[in-house]
Amino acid sequence: MSLETVSENRCFGGTQGVYTHQSGATGTPMTFGLFLPEAAQHGRVPVLWYLSGLTCTHENAMTKAAAQGWCAEAGIAIVFPDTSPRGDDVADDDAYDLGKGAGFYVNATRDPWKPHFRMWDYVVDELPDLIGDNFAIDRDAMGITGHSMGGHGALTIAMTHPDRYASVSAFAPIANPSQSDWGRKQLSAYLGEDEDTWRAHDSSILMTERGYPGEVLIDQGSDDQFLDLLKPETLAQAMMARRQPGQLRMQPGYDHSYFFVQSFMADHVMWHAERLL
């Protein structure tokens, strides 16, 4: 796959780049952001994957999450993928929470979504291979995190592929999508009405059935305006029932915004760095 450089900027002694490529998974051009710390000039570095939430592109977290400084200090790279395929021939919906910007990190099996909405394959397989072939990252030292829809993606991907991800965390994840309006709508559209096919994309169910072999870190704002849709209590109950090592922290007064993400980004980057380095 050919890779085109959109921009590269000096950042905290390293490089913040934006790149495009033609994706075999989605059948569309895709754009991603990648921050490489100065340490990448001397050898391969661990990499943290950051999956963004509804309506976002690669750019939102890249410019708002305040992650690069902490990643530079820790000596790890961070990747900001897009949240869905893009293009004039890509199916879309008038609602903000379905279609473009709302890929939900699944492989769609239903029309009109299935030709391009294969974000699971893109994030789990294609993009790591592409970045590993073109940049100084260590594919054997990967962690994954994300916010909201991206937190959902991070948790489900890590619990499905614990051999690939040595660390996992999440900010305000959609924790029980099979029982939420942020989930039932999208999973039925992308995967169909058979709710058994949804189970692989519900972190509360996966926590009950599989768990994660390491510790899990989750931060949730107590004043999050979407708490009823996110359902953190279901994931907390699943973690307790399984006796899953980790922390689910209810942060007083914080909402769902990137101000919340910024406030705890240092904790999450250092959490991953301790497990990846």
Short mmCIF file of C-alpha atoms in Angstrom, two decimals:
data_model
loop_
_atom_site.label_atom_id
_atom_site.label_comp_id
_atom_site.label_asym_id
_atom_site.label_seq_id
_atom_site.Cartn_x
_atom_site.Cartn_y
_atom_site.Cartn_z
CA MET A 1 0.00 0.00 0.00
CA SER A 2 1.39 3.38 -0.98
CA LEU A 3 1.52 6.01 1.73
CA GLU A 4 1.18 9.75 1.09
CA THR A 5 2.37 12.36 3.57
CA VAL A 6 -0.20 15.11 4.16
CA SER A 7 1.82 16.99 6.78
CA GLU A 8 4.64 16.54 9.29
CA ASN A 9 5.25 18.97 12.13
CA ARG A 10 7.87 19.10 14.85
CA CYS A 11 6.16 18.34 18.16
CA PHE A 12 7.71 17.85 21.63
CA GLY A 13 11.01 16.86 20.03
CA GLY A 14 9.30 14.31 17.80
CA THR A 15 7.06 14.45 14.75
CA GLN A 16 3.29 14.73 14.41
CA GLY A 17 2.38 13.43 10.99
CA VAL A 18 -0.81 13.01 8.99
CA TYR A 19 -0.86 10.39 6.23
CA THR A 20 -3.29 8.96 3.68
CA HIS A 21 -3.42 5.62 1.89
CA GLN A 22 -5.77 3.47 -0.12
CA SER A 23 -7.33 0.93 2.23
CA GLY A 24 -7.97 -2.61 1.13
CA ALA A 25 -10.21 -3.16 4.15
CA THR A 26 -12.60 -0.28 3.47
CA GLY A 27 -12.00 0.11 -0.27
CA THR A 28 -11.56 3.85 0.23
CA PRO A 29 -8.80 6.35 0.90
CA MET A 30 -8.13 6.59 4.64
CA THR A 31 -6.34 9.21 6.72
CA PHE A 32 -4.59 8.76 10.07
CA GLY A 33 -2.41 10.76 12.44
CA LEU A 34 0.80 9.39 13.96
CA PHE A 35 3.00 10.98 16.59
CA LEU A 36 6.53 9.59 16.79
CA PRO A 37 8.65 10.63 19.79
CA GLU A 38 12.31 11.55 19.43
CA ALA A 39 13.20 8.04 20.61
CA ALA A 40 11.89 6.67 17.29
CA GLN A 41 14.94 8.19 15.58
CA HIS A 42 17.09 5.60 17.38
CA GLY A 43 14.97 2.45 17.13
CA ARG A 44 11.48 1.03 17.29
CA VAL A 45 9.21 2.36 20.03
CA PRO A 46 6.02 1.05 21.68
CA VAL A 47 2.76 2.34 20.21
CA LEU A 48 -0.54 3.40 21.73
CA TRP A 49 -3.67 3.28 19.58
CA TYR A 50 -6.25 5.99 20.30
CA LEU A 51 -9.75 5.31 18.92
CA SER A 52 -12.02 8.34 18.70
CA GLY A 53 -15.75 8.71 19.27
CA LEU A 54 -18.85 9.58 17.28
CA THR A 55 -18.54 12.36 14.67
CA CYS A 56 -14.74 12.47 15.00
CA THR A 57 -12.05 12.16 12.36
CA HIS A 58 -8.35 11.44 12.94
CA GLU A 59 -7.94 15.13 13.78
CA ASN A 60 -10.09 15.58 16.91
CA ALA A 61 -7.94 13.70 19.40
CA MET A 62 -4.76 14.64 17.58
CA THR A 63 -5.42 18.31 18.33
CA LYS A 64 -7.57 18.15 21.50
CA ALA A 65 -6.46 15.21 23.65
CA ALA A 66 -3.10 16.69 24.73
CA ALA A 67 -1.43 13.31 24.34
CA GLN A 68 1.77 14.09 22.43
CA GLY A 69 3.69 15.71 25.29
CA TRP A 70 3.08 12.77 27.60
CA CYS A 71 3.91 10.27 24.84
CA ALA A 72 7.15 12.15 24.14
CA GLU A 73 8.06 11.98 27.83
CA ALA A 74 7.31 8.25 27.94
CA GLY A 75 9.00 7.51 24.60
CA ILE A 76 5.98 5.93 22.93
CA ALA A 77 4.18 6.60 19.65
CA ILE A 78 0.45 7.26 19.39
CA VAL A 79 -1.81 6.61 16.40
CA PHE A 80 -5.06 8.46 15.66
CA PRO A 81 -7.12 6.51 13.07
CA ASP A 82 -10.30 7.84 11.48
CA THR A 83 -13.65 6.56 12.78
CA SER A 84 -15.17 5.44 9.45
CA PRO A 85 -14.60 5.25 5.72
CA ARG A 86 -15.11 8.46 3.76
CA GLY A 87 -16.03 9.32 0.18
CA ASP A 88 -18.92 10.19 -2.11
CA ASP A 89 -19.77 6.52 -2.74
CA VAL A 90 -19.75 5.58 0.96
CA ALA A 91 -23.17 5.00 2.53
CA ASP A 92 -24.28 7.56 5.09
CA ASP A 93 -27.24 8.55 7.25
CA ASP A 94 -28.74 11.89 8.21
CA ALA A 95 -28.20 11.09 11.91
CA TYR A 96 -24.81 11.89 13.44
CA ASP A 97 -24.57 8.47 15.13
CA LEU A 98 -24.79 6.23 12.06
CA GLY A 99 -22.71 6.16 8.90
CA LYS A 100 -19.75 8.44 8.32
CA GLY A 101 -18.04 9.26 11.59
CA ALA A 102 -19.82 6.37 13.30
CA GLY A 103 -18.16 3.16 12.16
CA PHE A 104 -18.43 1.61 15.67
CA TYR A 105 -15.30 -0.46 15.01
CA VAL A 106 -17.18 -3.40 13.49
CA ASN A 107 -17.19 -5.19 10.13
CA ALA A 108 -20.62 -4.48 8.67
CA THR A 109 -22.43 -7.45 7.14
CA ARG A 110 -25.58 -5.66 5.98
CA ASP A 111 -26.23 -3.39 3.01
CA PRO A 112 -25.69 -0.57 2.35
CA TRP A 113 -22.84 -0.60 4.88
CA LYS A 114 -20.94 -3.80 4.18
CA PRO A 115 -18.92 -2.69 1.11
CA HIS A 116 -16.91 -0.11 3.07
CA PHE A 117 -17.66 -0.22 6.82
CA ARG A 118 -14.97 -2.69 7.88
CA MET A 119 -13.35 -0.69 10.63
CA TRP A 120 -12.52 -3.74 12.78
CA ASP A 121 -10.29 -5.19 10.06
CA TYR A 122 -8.85 -1.77 9.33
CA VAL A 123 -7.84 -0.97 12.92
CA VAL A 124 -6.86 -4.48 14.04
CA ASP A 125 -5.01 -5.76 10.96
CA GLU A 126 -4.45 -3.40 8.06
CA LEU A 127 -3.31 -0.19 9.74
CA PRO A 128 -0.89 -1.87 12.19
CA ASP A 129 0.73 -3.68 9.28
CA LEU A 130 0.99 -0.48 7.26
CA ILE A 131 2.46 1.58 10.08
CA GLY A 132 4.80 -1.21 11.16
CA ASP A 133 6.17 -1.46 7.62
CA ASN A 134 6.72 2.29 7.26
CA PHE A 135 7.58 3.67 10.70
CA ALA A 136 9.74 2.75 13.69
CA ILE A 137 7.06 1.19 15.89
CA ASP A 138 7.27 -2.08 17.78
CA ARG A 139 4.37 -4.34 16.83
CA ASP A 140 5.15 -6.49 19.88
CA ALA A 141 4.53 -3.57 22.27
CA MET A 142 1.07 -2.19 21.52
CA GLY A 143 -1.57 -0.70 23.81
CA ILE A 144 -5.03 0.59 22.95
CA THR A 145 -7.33 3.26 24.37
CA GLY A 146 -10.21 5.42 23.20
CA HIS A 147 -13.06 7.74 24.08
CA SER A 148 -16.81 6.99 23.99
CA MET A 149 -17.40 4.93 20.81
CA GLY A 150 -13.62 4.60 20.70
CA GLY A 151 -13.52 3.36 24.28
CA HIS A 152 -16.03 0.72 23.21
CA GLY A 153 -13.73 -0.21 20.34
CA ALA A 154 -10.61 -0.30 22.50
CA LEU A 155 -12.14 -2.59 25.11
CA THR A 156 -13.75 -5.01 22.67
CA ILE A 157 -10.63 -5.23 20.49
CA ALA A 158 -8.30 -5.77 23.45
CA MET A 159 -10.47 -8.46 25.02
CA THR A 160 -10.76 -10.22 21.66
CA HIS A 161 -7.03 -9.98 20.90
CA PRO A 162 -5.22 -9.90 24.26
CA ASP A 163 -2.16 -11.41 22.58
CA ARG A 164 -1.77 -8.26 20.45
CA TYR A 165 -2.42 -5.57 23.07
CA ALA A 166 -0.32 -5.53 26.20
CA SER A 167 -2.42 -2.76 27.76
CA VAL A 168 -5.92 -1.32 27.50
CA SER A 169 -7.76 1.69 28.90
CA ALA A 170 -10.81 3.77 28.03
CA PHE A 171 -12.37 7.19 28.58
CA ALA A 172 -16.16 7.12 29.07
CA PRO A 173 -16.69 4.04 26.88
CA ILE A 174 -20.04 2.95 25.47
CA ALA A 175 -19.93 0.01 27.84
CA ASN A 176 -23.09 -1.97 27.07
CA PRO A 177 -24.15 -1.11 23.48
CA SER A 178 -26.42 -4.11 23.06
CA GLN A 179 -28.68 -2.57 25.72
CA SER A 180 -28.28 1.12 24.76
CA ASP A 181 -29.63 3.43 22.08
CA TRP A 182 -25.94 4.07 21.37
CA GLY A 183 -25.47 0.54 20.14
CA ARG A 184 -28.74 -1.16 19.31
CA LYS A 185 -29.37 1.24 16.43
CA GLN A 186 -25.87 0.87 15.01
CA LEU A 187 -25.36 -2.84 15.61
CA SER A 188 -28.71 -3.72 14.05
CA ALA A 189 -27.92 -1.55 11.02
CA TYR A 190 -24.41 -2.88 10.52
CA LEU A 191 -24.81 -6.50 11.69
CA GLY A 192 -28.54 -7.28 11.44
CA GLU A 193 -31.23 -8.12 13.95
CA ASP A 194 -29.64 -11.31 15.32
CA GLU A 195 -28.44 -10.05 18.70
CA ASP A 196 -26.07 -13.01 19.09
CA THR A 197 -23.86 -11.32 16.48
CA TRP A 198 -23.69 -8.22 18.68
CA ARG A 199 -22.12 -10.00 21.65
CA ALA A 200 -18.58 -9.75 20.27
CA HIS A 201 -18.94 -5.96 20.30
CA ASP A 202 -20.26 -5.42 23.82
CA SER A 203 -17.53 -4.89 26.41
CA SER A 204 -19.77 -5.76 29.34
CA ILE A 205 -20.59 -9.12 27.77
CA LEU A 206 -16.96 -9.75 26.83
CA MET A 207 -15.87 -8.82 30.35
CA THR A 208 -18.30 -11.38 31.74
CA GLU A 209 -17.28 -14.10 29.29
CA ARG A 210 -13.55 -13.46 28.77
CA GLY A 211 -12.12 -10.58 30.75
CA TYR A 212 -8.64 -9.30 30.03
CA PRO A 213 -5.41 -10.98 31.24
CA GLY A 214 -3.90 -7.71 32.50
CA GLU A 215 -5.24 -4.73 34.39
CA VAL A 216 -7.86 -2.41 32.89
CA LEU A 217 -8.10 1.36 33.45
CA ILE A 218 -11.39 3.19 32.80
CA ASP A 219 -12.22 6.79 33.62
CA GLN A 220 -15.79 8.10 33.56
CA GLY A 221 -17.06 11.58 34.39
CA SER A 222 -19.82 11.72 37.00
CA ASP A 223 -21.48 14.66 35.20
CA ASP A 224 -21.29 13.06 31.76
CA GLN A 225 -24.43 14.09 29.89
CA PHE A 226 -24.57 10.67 28.20
CA LEU A 227 -24.30 8.43 31.27
CA ASP A 228 -27.61 6.68 30.56
CA LEU A 229 -26.33 5.74 27.10
CA LEU A 230 -22.84 4.72 28.21
CA LYS A 231 -23.97 2.40 31.06
CA PRO A 232 -20.68 2.24 33.03
CA GLU A 233 -22.46 0.52 35.91
CA THR A 234 -23.02 -2.59 33.76
CA LEU A 235 -19.31 -2.85 32.98
CA ALA A 236 -18.43 -2.21 36.62
CA GLN A 237 -20.73 -5.04 37.71
CA ALA A 238 -19.16 -7.35 35.12
CA MET A 239 -15.67 -6.47 36.33
CA MET A 240 -16.62 -7.14 39.94
CA ALA A 241 -18.34 -10.43 39.11
CA ARG A 242 -15.26 -11.59 37.20
CA ARG A 243 -12.88 -10.05 39.76
CA GLN A 244 -11.11 -8.34 36.89
CA PRO A 245 -7.92 -6.55 37.98
CA GLY A 246 -8.04 -2.85 37.25
CA GLN A 247 -9.81 0.39 38.03
CA LEU A 248 -13.06 2.00 36.95
CA ARG A 249 -12.85 5.54 38.32
CA MET A 250 -15.87 7.82 38.51
CA GLN A 251 -14.37 11.30 38.25
CA PRO A 252 -16.49 13.91 40.08
CA GLY A 253 -17.80 16.85 38.06
CA TYR A 254 -16.38 15.84 34.66
CA ASP A 255 -18.51 15.65 31.52
CA HIS A 256 -18.04 13.87 28.16
CA SER A 257 -15.86 16.50 26.48
CA TYR A 258 -12.22 16.55 25.49
CA PHE A 259 -11.57 18.68 28.58
CA PHE A 260 -12.29 15.48 30.51
CA VAL A 261 -10.00 13.45 28.24
CA GLN A 262 -7.18 16.01 28.57
CA SER A 263 -7.48 15.98 32.35
CA PHE A 264 -6.66 12.28 32.63
CA MET A 265 -4.54 11.72 29.53
CA ALA A 266 -1.29 11.74 31.52
CA ASP A 267 -2.60 8.95 33.75
CA HIS A 268 -3.53 6.85 30.75
CA VAL A 269 -0.33 7.38 28.77
CA MET A 270 1.81 6.51 31.79
CA TRP A 271 -0.43 3.51 32.55
CA HIS A 272 0.29 2.18 29.08
CA ALA A 273 3.98 3.13 29.17
CA GLU A 274 4.52 1.12 32.36
CA ARG A 275 3.12 -1.96 30.63
CA LEU A 276 4.71 -1.48 27.22
CA LEU A 277 8.26 -0.43 28.04
#
